[in-house]
Amino acid sequence: HGRMEILSKKPLVVLDASINRENCRQVKDIFKSMNLSKIIAVIGIPDDKDYLGAAKELQEIAEDIILTKSQNPHYHFSFFLKETLEGEGIRVVATENVAEAIELACRLAKEKDVPVCLLGTTSVVSEIYAFYKNRERESKELQ
């Protein structure tokens, strides 16, 4: 779980618990080996981790980079991340929570016909799982 895990097929949504440049290089290489040259990247990496290295590594294949943050108070996600990335010439959109980031990423992925890659720390990963579990439950309730 949490390593190049497919969460959805339409659009293709892949989850990987990457928090540094090296892990993101591996993610990028896997997408390229699948002949997928563009993605929508959602990055949920706190201030004290290698969010800059991760974003720089994915910049080559990311149509859009969306920043998100965990609601876990033990992790610090500040607007400094956005400012730092933009200062490096990386265009990003910041969201307030995982649900907002996933909804935006999926909307963009459908418009651009590209996959979504969700990346982040363990607390972000657990919030991603909760989002999909809630979505699955709501879907069953509608049936």
mmCIF file of N, CA and C in Angstrom:
data_model
loop_
_atom_site.group_PDB
_atom_site.id
_atom_site.type_symbol
_atom_site.label_atom_id
_atom_site.label_comp_id
_atom_site.label_asym_id
_atom_site.label_seq_id
_atom_site.Cartn_x
_atom_site.Cartn_y
_atom_site.Cartn_z
ATOM 1 N N HIS A 1 0.825 -1.188 0.000
ATOM 2 C CA HIS A 1 0.000 0.000 0.000
ATOM 3 C C HIS A 1 0.871 1.253 0.000
ATOM 4 N N GLY A 2 0.396 2.266 -0.713
ATOM 5 C CA GLY A 2 1.050 3.552 -0.690
ATOM 6 C C GLY A 2 2.276 3.693 -1.570
ATOM 7 N N ARG A 3 2.597 2.685 -2.345
ATOM 8 C CA ARG A 3 3.723 2.780 -3.279
ATOM 9 C C ARG A 3 3.184 2.485 -4.674
ATOM 10 N N MET A 4 3.083 3.525 -5.489
ATOM 11 C CA MET A 4 2.540 3.422 -6.848
ATOM 12 C C MET A 4 1.224 2.628 -6.840
ATOM 13 N N GLU A 5 0.402 2.936 -5.886
ATOM 14 C CA GLU A 5 -0.889 2.262 -5.701
ATOM 15 C C GLU A 5 -1.960 2.956 -6.535
ATOM 16 N N ILE A 6 -2.656 2.179 -7.350
ATOM 17 C CA ILE A 6 -3.730 2.725 -8.176
ATOM 18 C C ILE A 6 -4.996 2.830 -7.326
ATOM 19 N N LEU A 7 -5.508 4.059 -7.206
ATOM 20 C CA LEU A 7 -6.718 4.302 -6.427
ATOM 21 C C LEU A 7 -7.941 4.438 -7.312
ATOM 22 N N SER A 8 -7.731 4.803 -8.560
ATOM 23 C CA SER A 8 -8.829 5.001 -9.502
ATOM 24 C C SER A 8 -8.294 4.790 -10.909
ATOM 25 N N LYS A 9 -9.169 4.339 -11.785
ATOM 26 C CA LYS A 9 -8.746 4.137 -13.171
ATOM 27 C C LYS A 9 -9.270 5.208 -14.109
ATOM 28 N N LYS A 10 -10.348 5.918 -13.742
ATOM 29 C CA LYS A 10 -10.900 6.981 -14.590
ATOM 30 C C LYS A 10 -11.235 8.181 -13.736
ATOM 31 N N PRO A 11 -10.387 9.158 -13.661
ATOM 32 C CA PRO A 11 -9.057 9.187 -14.265
ATOM 33 C C PRO A 11 -8.104 8.287 -13.482
ATOM 34 N N LEU A 12 -6.995 7.958 -14.101
ATOM 35 C CA LEU A 12 -5.976 7.176 -13.415
ATOM 36 C C LEU A 12 -5.425 8.021 -12.278
ATOM 37 N N VAL A 13 -5.548 7.501 -11.052
ATOM 38 C CA VAL A 13 -5.025 8.177 -9.873
ATOM 39 C C VAL A 13 -4.092 7.202 -9.165
ATOM 40 N N VAL A 14 -2.842 7.632 -9.007
ATOM 41 C CA VAL A 14 -1.813 6.808 -8.385
ATOM 42 C C VAL A 14 -1.334 7.496 -7.115
ATOM 43 N N LEU A 15 -1.183 6.714 -6.064
ATOM 44 C CA LEU A 15 -0.714 7.219 -4.776
ATOM 45 C C LEU A 15 0.693 6.700 -4.508
ATOM 46 N N ASP A 16 1.577 7.590 -4.083
ATOM 47 C CA ASP A 16 2.903 7.156 -3.674
ATOM 48 C C ASP A 16 3.351 8.007 -2.484
ATOM 49 N N ALA A 17 3.813 7.344 -1.446
ATOM 50 C CA ALA A 17 4.228 8.021 -0.213
ATOM 51 C C ALA A 17 5.640 8.578 -0.345
ATOM 52 N N SER A 18 5.855 9.365 -1.366
ATOM 53 C CA SER A 18 7.161 9.974 -1.608
ATOM 54 C C SER A 18 7.267 11.305 -0.890
ATOM 55 N N ILE A 19 8.438 11.534 -0.277
ATOM 56 C CA ILE A 19 8.653 12.811 0.408
ATOM 57 C C ILE A 19 10.011 13.414 0.082
ATOM 58 N N ASN A 20 10.668 12.900 -0.978
ATOM 59 C CA ASN A 20 11.965 13.465 -1.338
ATOM 60 C C ASN A 20 12.241 13.301 -2.833
ATOM 61 N N ARG A 21 13.292 13.936 -3.271
ATOM 62 C CA ARG A 21 13.652 13.955 -4.687
ATOM 63 C C ARG A 21 13.892 12.545 -5.238
ATOM 64 N N GLU A 22 14.634 11.729 -4.527
ATOM 65 C CA GLU A 22 14.971 10.393 -5.031
ATOM 66 C C GLU A 22 13.715 9.554 -5.249
ATOM 67 N N ASN A 23 12.803 9.552 -4.284
ATOM 68 C CA ASN A 23 11.555 8.811 -4.462
ATOM 69 C C ASN A 23 10.767 9.339 -5.647
ATOM 70 N N CYS A 24 10.734 10.647 -5.807
ATOM 71 C CA CYS A 24 9.991 11.242 -6.918
ATOM 72 C C CYS A 24 10.657 10.947 -8.256
ATOM 73 N N ARG A 25 11.960 10.804 -8.274
ATOM 74 C CA ARG A 25 12.655 10.411 -9.502
ATOM 75 C C ARG A 25 12.184 9.004 -9.918
ATOM 76 N N GLN A 26 12.051 8.116 -8.958
ATOM 77 C CA GLN A 26 11.565 6.766 -9.245
ATOM 78 C C GLN A 26 10.121 6.794 -9.750
ATOM 79 N N VAL A 27 9.290 7.616 -9.130
ATOM 80 C CA VAL A 27 7.900 7.770 -9.569
ATOM 81 C C VAL A 27 7.877 8.277 -11.011
ATOM 82 N N LYS A 28 8.653 9.308 -11.292
ATOM 83 C CA LYS A 28 8.722 9.876 -12.638
ATOM 84 C C LYS A 28 9.164 8.813 -13.643
ATOM 85 N N ASP A 29 10.179 8.037 -13.292
ATOM 86 C CA ASP A 29 10.676 6.999 -14.191
ATOM 87 C C ASP A 29 9.620 5.932 -14.463
ATOM 88 N N ILE A 30 8.825 5.607 -13.461
ATOM 89 C CA ILE A 30 7.758 4.620 -13.663
ATOM 90 C C ILE A 30 6.710 5.168 -14.623
ATOM 91 N N PHE A 31 6.300 6.414 -14.448
ATOM 92 C CA PHE A 31 5.332 7.002 -15.377
ATOM 93 C C PHE A 31 5.888 7.018 -16.796
ATOM 94 N N LYS A 32 7.149 7.393 -16.932
ATOM 95 C CA LYS A 32 7.760 7.402 -18.264
ATOM 96 C C LYS A 32 7.804 6.003 -18.866
ATOM 97 N N SER A 33 8.082 4.982 -18.044
ATOM 98 C CA SER A 33 8.124 3.610 -18.561
ATOM 99 C C SER A 33 6.743 3.133 -19.004
ATOM 100 N N MET A 34 5.701 3.805 -18.504
ATOM 101 C CA MET A 34 4.323 3.494 -18.905
ATOM 102 C C MET A 34 3.898 4.360 -20.089
ATOM 103 N N ASN A 35 4.851 5.077 -20.685
ATOM 104 C CA ASN A 35 4.595 5.999 -21.795
ATOM 105 C C ASN A 35 3.619 7.110 -21.408
ATOM 106 N N LEU A 36 3.691 7.538 -20.159
ATOM 107 C CA LEU A 36 2.890 8.656 -19.666
ATOM 108 C C LEU A 36 3.847 9.802 -19.396
ATOM 109 N N SER A 37 3.823 10.790 -20.271
ATOM 110 C CA SER A 37 4.807 11.869 -20.185
ATOM 111 C C SER A 37 4.296 13.093 -19.428
ATOM 112 N N LYS A 38 3.014 13.122 -19.100
ATOM 113 C CA LYS A 38 2.438 14.253 -18.371
ATOM 114 C C LYS A 38 1.516 13.731 -17.281
ATOM 115 N N ILE A 39 1.527 14.424 -16.133
ATOM 116 C CA ILE A 39 0.667 14.082 -15.010
ATOM 117 C C ILE A 39 0.191 15.373 -14.334
ATOM 118 N N ILE A 40 -0.796 15.213 -13.473
ATOM 119 C CA ILE A 40 -1.150 16.248 -12.511
ATOM 120 C C ILE A 40 -0.571 15.750 -11.190
ATOM 121 N N ALA A 41 0.295 16.526 -10.580
ATOM 122 C CA ALA A 41 0.946 16.116 -9.336
ATOM 123 C C ALA A 41 0.345 16.850 -8.153
ATOM 124 N N VAL A 42 -0.031 16.083 -7.131
ATOM 125 C CA VAL A 42 -0.467 16.651 -5.862
ATOM 126 C C VAL A 42 0.625 16.325 -4.857
ATOM 127 N N ILE A 43 1.164 17.356 -4.231
ATOM 128 C CA ILE A 43 2.266 17.178 -3.297
ATOM 129 C C ILE A 43 1.827 17.617 -1.907
ATOM 130 N N GLY A 44 1.885 16.678 -0.968
ATOM 131 C CA GLY A 44 1.573 16.961 0.432
ATOM 132 C C GLY A 44 2.782 16.629 1.291
ATOM 133 N N ILE A 45 3.798 17.460 1.183
ATOM 134 C CA ILE A 45 5.057 17.237 1.891
ATOM 135 C C ILE A 45 5.293 18.427 2.821
ATOM 136 N N PRO A 46 5.501 18.178 4.113
ATOM 137 C CA PRO A 46 5.647 19.288 5.057
ATOM 138 C C PRO A 46 6.945 20.067 4.878
ATOM 139 N N ASP A 47 6.974 21.217 5.543
ATOM 140 C CA ASP A 47 8.090 22.153 5.440
ATOM 141 C C ASP A 47 9.457 21.528 5.725
ATOM 142 N N ASP A 48 9.509 20.590 6.659
ATOM 143 C CA ASP A 48 10.804 20.048 7.074
ATOM 144 C C ASP A 48 11.282 18.873 6.225
ATOM 145 N N LYS A 49 10.566 18.560 5.163
ATOM 146 C CA LYS A 49 10.969 17.477 4.257
ATOM 147 C C LYS A 49 11.395 18.084 2.918
ATOM 148 N N ASP A 50 11.761 17.247 1.972
ATOM 149 C CA ASP A 50 12.331 17.693 0.692
ATOM 150 C C ASP A 50 11.253 18.011 -0.356
ATOM 151 N N TYR A 51 10.317 18.895 -0.001
ATOM 152 C CA TYR A 51 9.266 19.269 -0.949
ATOM 153 C C TYR A 51 9.843 19.956 -2.185
ATOM 154 N N LEU A 52 10.904 20.726 -2.018
ATOM 155 C CA LEU A 52 11.513 21.417 -3.148
ATOM 156 C C LEU A 52 12.145 20.412 -4.118
ATOM 157 N N GLY A 53 12.886 19.459 -3.599
ATOM 158 C CA GLY A 53 13.485 18.428 -4.455
ATOM 159 C C GLY A 53 12.429 17.605 -5.164
ATOM 160 N N ALA A 54 11.348 17.277 -4.458
ATOM 161 C CA ALA A 54 10.260 16.509 -5.057
ATOM 162 C C ALA A 54 9.629 17.280 -6.209
ATOM 163 N N ALA A 55 9.317 18.540 -5.978
ATOM 164 C CA ALA A 55 8.689 19.358 -7.021
ATOM 165 C C ALA A 55 9.620 19.558 -8.211
ATOM 166 N N LYS A 56 10.899 19.806 -7.942
ATOM 167 C CA LYS A 56 11.855 19.980 -9.041
ATOM 168 C C LYS A 56 11.953 18.707 -9.880
ATOM 169 N N GLU A 57 11.933 17.567 -9.230
ATOM 170 C CA GLU A 57 12.029 16.298 -9.954
ATOM 171 C C GLU A 57 10.796 16.059 -10.822
ATOM 172 N N LEU A 58 9.633 16.420 -10.331
ATOM 173 C CA LEU A 58 8.388 16.162 -11.064
ATOM 174 C C LEU A 58 8.052 17.242 -12.086
ATOM 175 N N GLN A 59 8.722 18.384 -11.986
ATOM 176 C CA GLN A 59 8.412 19.513 -12.857
ATOM 177 C C GLN A 59 8.431 19.126 -14.331
ATOM 178 N N GLU A 60 9.323 18.238 -14.706
ATOM 179 C CA GLU A 60 9.459 17.812 -16.102
ATOM 180 C C GLU A 60 8.183 17.167 -16.656
ATOM 181 N N ILE A 61 7.465 16.416 -15.804
ATOM 182 C CA ILE A 61 6.285 15.700 -16.302
ATOM 183 C C ILE A 61 4.970 16.263 -15.765
ATOM 184 N N ALA A 62 5.035 17.219 -14.866
ATOM 185 C CA ALA A 62 3.808 17.735 -14.249
ATOM 186 C C ALA A 62 3.189 18.858 -15.072
ATOM 187 N N GLU A 63 2.003 18.602 -15.587
ATOM 188 C CA GLU A 63 1.215 19.659 -16.240
ATOM 189 C C GLU A 63 0.867 20.723 -15.211
ATOM 190 N N ASP A 64 0.497 20.265 -14.028
ATOM 191 C CA ASP A 64 0.144 21.137 -12.916
ATOM 192 C C ASP A 64 0.681 20.516 -11.638
ATOM 193 N N ILE A 65 1.092 21.362 -10.699
ATOM 194 C CA ILE A 65 1.479 20.912 -9.370
ATOM 195 C C ILE A 65 0.546 21.579 -8.376
ATOM 196 N N ILE A 66 -0.080 20.742 -7.567
ATOM 197 C CA ILE A 66 -1.027 21.209 -6.561
ATOM 198 C C ILE A 66 -0.451 20.872 -5.193
ATOM 199 N N LEU A 67 -0.301 21.882 -4.363
ATOM 200 C CA LEU A 67 0.155 21.648 -2.997
ATOM 201 C C LEU A 67 -1.040 21.409 -2.098
ATOM 202 N N THR A 68 -0.877 20.496 -1.160
ATOM 203 C CA THR A 68 -1.910 20.272 -0.169
ATOM 204 C C THR A 68 -1.249 20.065 1.171
ATOM 205 N N LYS A 69 -2.069 19.956 2.207
ATOM 206 C CA LYS A 69 -1.516 19.781 3.539
ATOM 207 C C LYS A 69 -2.386 18.864 4.373
ATOM 208 N N SER A 70 -1.739 18.241 5.322
ATOM 209 C CA SER A 70 -2.433 17.370 6.261
ATOM 210 C C SER A 70 -3.094 18.210 7.343
ATOM 211 N N GLN A 71 -4.138 17.676 7.899
ATOM 212 C CA GLN A 71 -4.786 18.328 9.029
ATOM 213 C C GLN A 71 -4.137 17.917 10.349
ATOM 214 N N ASN A 72 -3.156 17.027 10.286
ATOM 215 C CA ASN A 72 -2.427 16.570 11.468
ATOM 216 C C ASN A 72 -1.582 17.726 12.017
ATOM 217 N N PRO A 73 -1.810 18.125 13.267
ATOM 218 C CA PRO A 73 -1.085 19.282 13.824
ATOM 219 C C PRO A 73 0.406 19.032 14.060
ATOM 220 N N HIS A 74 0.853 17.794 13.967
ATOM 221 C CA HIS A 74 2.268 17.494 14.182
ATOM 222 C C HIS A 74 3.125 17.824 12.965
ATOM 223 N N TYR A 75 2.493 18.067 11.821
ATOM 224 C CA TYR A 75 3.223 18.416 10.606
ATOM 225 C C TYR A 75 2.975 19.887 10.290
ATOM 226 N N HIS A 76 4.011 20.554 9.823
ATOM 227 C CA HIS A 76 3.877 21.976 9.511
ATOM 228 C C HIS A 76 3.883 22.171 7.992
ATOM 229 N N PHE A 77 2.770 22.647 7.486
ATOM 230 C CA PHE A 77 2.614 22.976 6.068
ATOM 231 C C PHE A 77 2.312 24.463 6.008
ATOM 232 N N SER A 78 3.234 25.265 5.517
ATOM 233 C CA SER A 78 3.011 26.707 5.496
ATOM 234 C C SER A 78 2.931 27.211 4.057
ATOM 235 N N PHE A 79 2.527 28.462 3.914
ATOM 236 C CA PHE A 79 2.516 29.072 2.591
ATOM 237 C C PHE A 79 3.934 29.341 2.106
ATOM 238 N N PHE A 80 4.911 29.161 2.984
ATOM 239 C CA PHE A 80 6.305 29.273 2.604
ATOM 240 C C PHE A 80 6.647 28.275 1.494
ATOM 241 N N LEU A 81 6.006 27.106 1.501
ATOM 242 C CA LEU A 81 6.240 26.109 0.458
ATOM 243 C C LEU A 81 5.922 26.696 -0.910
ATOM 244 N N LYS A 82 4.750 27.294 -1.035
ATOM 245 C CA LYS A 82 4.332 27.885 -2.311
ATOM 246 C C LYS A 82 5.294 28.981 -2.736
ATOM 247 N N GLU A 83 5.635 29.854 -1.804
ATOM 248 C CA GLU A 83 6.558 30.952 -2.110
ATOM 249 C C GLU A 83 7.924 30.425 -2.556
ATOM 250 N N THR A 84 8.412 29.403 -1.874
ATOM 251 C CA THR A 84 9.713 28.820 -2.224
ATOM 252 C C THR A 84 9.678 28.233 -3.628
ATOM 253 N N LEU A 85 8.656 27.461 -3.923
ATOM 254 C CA LEU A 85 8.548 26.830 -5.239
ATOM 255 C C LEU A 85 8.410 27.885 -6.333
ATOM 256 N N GLU A 86 7.567 28.877 -6.110
ATOM 257 C CA GLU A 86 7.407 29.927 -7.114
ATOM 258 C C GLU A 86 8.699 30.716 -7.294
ATOM 259 N N GLY A 87 9.470 30.878 -6.221
ATOM 260 C CA GLY A 87 10.761 31.531 -6.311
ATOM 261 C C GLY A 87 11.761 30.750 -7.159
ATOM 262 N N GLU A 88 11.519 29.448 -7.280
ATOM 263 C CA GLU A 88 12.352 28.572 -8.117
ATOM 264 C C GLU A 88 11.788 28.453 -9.537
ATOM 265 N N GLY A 89 10.730 29.219 -9.816
ATOM 266 C CA GLY A 89 10.132 29.182 -11.144
ATOM 267 C C GLY A 89 9.151 28.044 -11.367
ATOM 268 N N ILE A 90 8.694 27.430 -10.279
ATOM 269 C CA ILE A 90 7.740 26.321 -10.364
ATOM 270 C C ILE A 90 6.359 26.868 -10.034
ATOM 271 N N ARG A 91 5.466 26.805 -11.018
ATOM 272 C CA ARG A 91 4.103 27.312 -10.823
ATOM 273 C C ARG A 91 3.286 26.271 -10.067
ATOM 274 N N VAL A 92 2.662 26.685 -8.984
ATOM 275 C CA VAL A 92 1.879 25.770 -8.157
ATOM 276 C C VAL A 92 0.569 26.427 -7.739
ATOM 277 N N VAL A 93 -0.369 25.575 -7.364
ATOM 278 C CA VAL A 93 -1.631 25.997 -6.767
ATOM 279 C C VAL A 93 -1.653 25.400 -5.372
ATOM 280 N N ALA A 94 -1.996 26.180 -4.364
ATOM 281 C CA ALA A 94 -2.064 25.683 -2.991
ATOM 282 C C ALA A 94 -3.521 25.448 -2.607
ATOM 283 N N THR A 95 -3.769 24.335 -1.944
ATOM 284 C CA THR A 95 -5.102 24.010 -1.447
ATOM 285 C C THR A 95 -5.051 23.892 0.070
ATOM 286 N N GLU A 96 -6.212 23.957 0.674
ATOM 287 C CA GLU A 96 -6.305 23.922 2.139
ATOM 288 C C GLU A 96 -6.345 22.520 2.725
ATOM 289 N N ASN A 97 -6.751 21.540 1.896
ATOM 290 C CA ASN A 97 -6.853 20.181 2.434
ATOM 291 C C ASN A 97 -6.773 19.152 1.302
ATOM 292 N N VAL A 98 -6.656 17.908 1.694
ATOM 293 C CA VAL A 98 -6.489 16.805 0.747
ATOM 294 C C VAL A 98 -7.694 16.668 -0.174
ATOM 295 N N ALA A 99 -8.901 16.762 0.367
ATOM 296 C CA ALA A 99 -10.100 16.608 -0.461
ATOM 297 C C ALA A 99 -10.145 17.655 -1.572
ATOM 298 N N GLU A 100 -9.865 18.900 -1.226
ATOM 299 C CA GLU A 100 -9.852 19.978 -2.220
ATOM 300 C C GLU A 100 -8.799 19.699 -3.300
ATOM 301 N N ALA A 101 -7.632 19.222 -2.888
ATOM 302 C CA ALA A 101 -6.549 18.935 -3.837
ATOM 303 C C ALA A 101 -6.929 17.800 -4.783
ATOM 304 N N ILE A 102 -7.508 16.743 -4.253
ATOM 305 C CA ILE A 102 -7.886 15.599 -5.095
ATOM 306 C C ILE A 102 -8.972 16.004 -6.080
ATOM 307 N N GLU A 103 -9.976 16.736 -5.620
ATOM 308 C CA GLU A 103 -11.056 17.155 -6.516
ATOM 309 C C GLU A 103 -10.530 18.041 -7.642
ATOM 310 N N LEU A 104 -9.654 18.976 -7.321
ATOM 311 C CA LEU A 104 -9.054 19.841 -8.339
ATOM 312 C C LEU A 104 -8.205 19.022 -9.299
ATOM 313 N N ALA A 105 -7.377 18.133 -8.767
ATOM 314 C CA ALA A 105 -6.499 17.317 -9.611
ATOM 315 C C ALA A 105 -7.303 16.439 -10.561
ATOM 316 N N CYS A 106 -8.355 15.821 -10.076
ATOM 317 C CA CYS A 106 -9.170 14.953 -10.934
ATOM 318 C C CYS A 106 -9.893 15.755 -12.009
ATOM 319 N N ARG A 107 -10.359 16.932 -11.667
ATOM 320 C CA ARG A 107 -11.007 17.792 -12.663
ATOM 321 C C ARG A 107 -10.004 18.169 -13.759
ATOM 322 N N LEU A 108 -8.805 18.566 -13.374
ATOM 323 C CA LEU A 108 -7.771 18.908 -14.352
ATOM 324 C C LEU A 108 -7.356 17.692 -15.176
ATOM 325 N N ALA A 109 -7.256 16.555 -14.537
ATOM 326 C CA ALA A 109 -6.855 15.325 -15.234
ATOM 327 C C ALA A 109 -7.863 14.947 -16.309
ATOM 328 N N LYS A 110 -9.131 15.094 -16.001
ATOM 329 C CA LYS A 110 -10.164 14.788 -16.997
ATOM 330 C C LYS A 110 -10.111 15.775 -18.157
ATOM 331 N N GLU A 111 -9.915 17.053 -17.847
ATOM 332 C CA GLU A 111 -9.827 18.074 -18.906
ATOM 333 C C GLU A 111 -8.630 17.839 -19.815
ATOM 334 N N LYS A 112 -7.503 17.460 -19.232
ATOM 335 C CA LYS A 112 -6.253 17.335 -19.982
ATOM 336 C C LYS A 112 -5.921 15.913 -20.395
ATOM 337 N N ASP A 113 -6.761 14.957 -19.956
ATOM 338 C CA ASP A 113 -6.573 13.537 -20.276
ATOM 339 C C ASP A 113 -5.185 13.037 -19.864
ATOM 340 N N VAL A 114 -4.858 13.289 -18.603
ATOM 341 C CA VAL A 114 -3.596 12.833 -18.020
ATOM 342 C C VAL A 114 -3.889 12.202 -16.657
ATOM 343 N N PRO A 115 -2.978 11.370 -16.145
ATOM 344 C CA PRO A 115 -3.183 10.787 -14.818
ATOM 345 C C PRO A 115 -2.856 11.756 -13.692
ATOM 346 N N VAL A 116 -3.285 11.376 -12.508
ATOM 347 C CA VAL A 116 -3.004 12.121 -11.289
ATOM 348 C C VAL A 116 -2.040 11.296 -10.454
ATOM 349 N N CYS A 117 -1.068 11.971 -9.873
ATOM 350 C CA CYS A 117 -0.166 11.314 -8.932
ATOM 351 C C CYS A 117 -0.240 12.065 -7.615
ATOM 352 N N LEU A 118 -0.663 11.350 -6.570
ATOM 353 C CA LEU A 118 -0.783 11.911 -5.232
ATOM 354 C C LEU A 118 0.447 11.504 -4.436
ATOM 355 N N LEU A 119 1.178 12.499 -3.925
ATOM 356 C CA LEU A 119 2.425 12.236 -3.216
ATOM 357 C C LEU A 119 2.385 12.893 -1.855
ATOM 358 N N GLY A 120 2.935 12.227 -0.854
ATOM 359 C CA GLY A 120 2.990 12.908 0.429
ATOM 360 C C GLY A 120 3.395 12.043 1.591
ATOM 361 N N THR A 121 3.448 12.714 2.715
ATOM 362 C CA THR A 121 3.819 12.093 3.973
ATOM 363 C C THR A 121 2.707 11.160 4.461
ATOM 364 N N THR A 122 3.003 10.355 5.465
ATOM 365 C CA THR A 122 2.043 9.338 5.909
ATOM 366 C C THR A 122 0.709 9.921 6.350
ATOM 367 N N SER A 123 0.702 11.087 6.973
ATOM 368 C CA SER A 123 -0.578 11.669 7.387
ATOM 369 C C SER A 123 -1.405 12.091 6.174
ATOM 370 N N VAL A 124 -0.753 12.567 5.132
ATOM 371 C CA VAL A 124 -1.463 12.908 3.897
ATOM 372 C C VAL A 124 -2.002 11.634 3.256
ATOM 373 N N VAL A 125 -1.194 10.587 3.247
ATOM 374 C CA VAL A 125 -1.633 9.307 2.678
ATOM 375 C C VAL A 125 -2.871 8.802 3.411
ATOM 376 N N SER A 126 -2.882 8.878 4.722
ATOM 377 C CA SER A 126 -4.059 8.398 5.456
ATOM 378 C C SER A 126 -5.287 9.244 5.149
ATOM 379 N N GLU A 127 -5.119 10.539 4.937
ATOM 380 C CA GLU A 127 -6.248 11.393 4.569
ATOM 381 C C GLU A 127 -6.725 11.098 3.150
ATOM 382 N N ILE A 128 -5.818 10.711 2.274
ATOM 383 C CA ILE A 128 -6.202 10.298 0.914
ATOM 384 C C ILE A 128 -7.041 9.037 0.983
ATOM 385 N N TYR A 129 -6.609 8.056 1.779
ATOM 386 C CA TYR A 129 -7.393 6.828 1.949
ATOM 387 C C TYR A 129 -8.781 7.145 2.496
ATOM 388 N N ALA A 130 -8.859 8.036 3.471
ATOM 389 C CA ALA A 130 -10.156 8.403 4.046
ATOM 390 C C ALA A 130 -11.046 9.056 2.990
ATOM 391 N N PHE A 131 -10.473 9.912 2.159
ATOM 392 C CA PHE A 131 -11.234 10.554 1.088
ATOM 393 C C PHE A 131 -11.847 9.500 0.167
ATOM 394 N N TYR A 132 -11.053 8.538 -0.273
ATOM 395 C CA TYR A 132 -11.555 7.517 -1.192
ATOM 396 C C TYR A 132 -12.533 6.562 -0.513
ATOM 397 N N LYS A 133 -12.328 6.283 0.756
ATOM 398 C CA LYS A 133 -13.269 5.438 1.491
ATOM 399 C C LYS A 133 -14.619 6.130 1.603
ATOM 400 N N ASN A 134 -14.610 7.429 1.909
ATOM 401 C CA ASN A 134 -15.861 8.193 1.986
ATOM 402 C C ASN A 134 -16.551 8.260 0.628
ATOM 403 N N ARG A 135 -15.765 8.449 -0.418
ATOM 404 C CA ARG A 135 -16.325 8.513 -1.777
ATOM 405 C C ARG A 135 -16.982 7.178 -2.143
ATOM 406 N N GLU A 136 -16.321 6.079 -1.785
ATOM 407 C CA GLU A 136 -16.859 4.742 -2.073
ATOM 408 C C GLU A 136 -18.165 4.519 -1.306
ATOM 409 N N ARG A 137 -18.201 4.927 -0.039
ATOM 410 C CA ARG A 137 -19.410 4.770 0.764
ATOM 411 C C ARG A 137 -20.553 5.607 0.195
ATOM 412 N N GLU A 138 -20.252 6.846 -0.205
ATOM 413 C CA GLU A 138 -21.288 7.702 -0.780
ATOM 414 C C GLU A 138 -21.811 7.130 -2.091
ATOM 415 N N SER A 139 -20.944 6.539 -2.864
ATOM 416 C CA SER A 139 -21.340 5.924 -4.137
ATOM 417 C C SER A 139 -22.284 4.749 -3.882
ATOM 418 N N LYS A 140 -21.989 3.948 -2.876
ATOM 419 C CA LYS A 140 -22.838 2.796 -2.547
ATOM 420 C C LYS A 140 -24.200 3.257 -2.037
ATOM 421 N N GLU A 141 -24.215 4.347 -1.287
ATOM 422 C CA GLU A 141 -25.475 4.880 -0.760
ATOM 423 C C GLU A 141 -26.376 5.386 -1.865
ATOM 424 N N LEU A 142 -25.814 5.868 -2.947
ATOM 425 C CA LEU A 142 -26.593 6.374 -4.070
ATOM 426 C C LEU A 142 -27.179 5.257 -4.930
ATOM 427 N N GLN A 143 -26.632 4.069 -4.792
ATOM 428 C CA GLN A 143 -27.099 2.950 -5.645
ATOM 429 C C GLN A 143 -28.349 2.320 -5.120
#
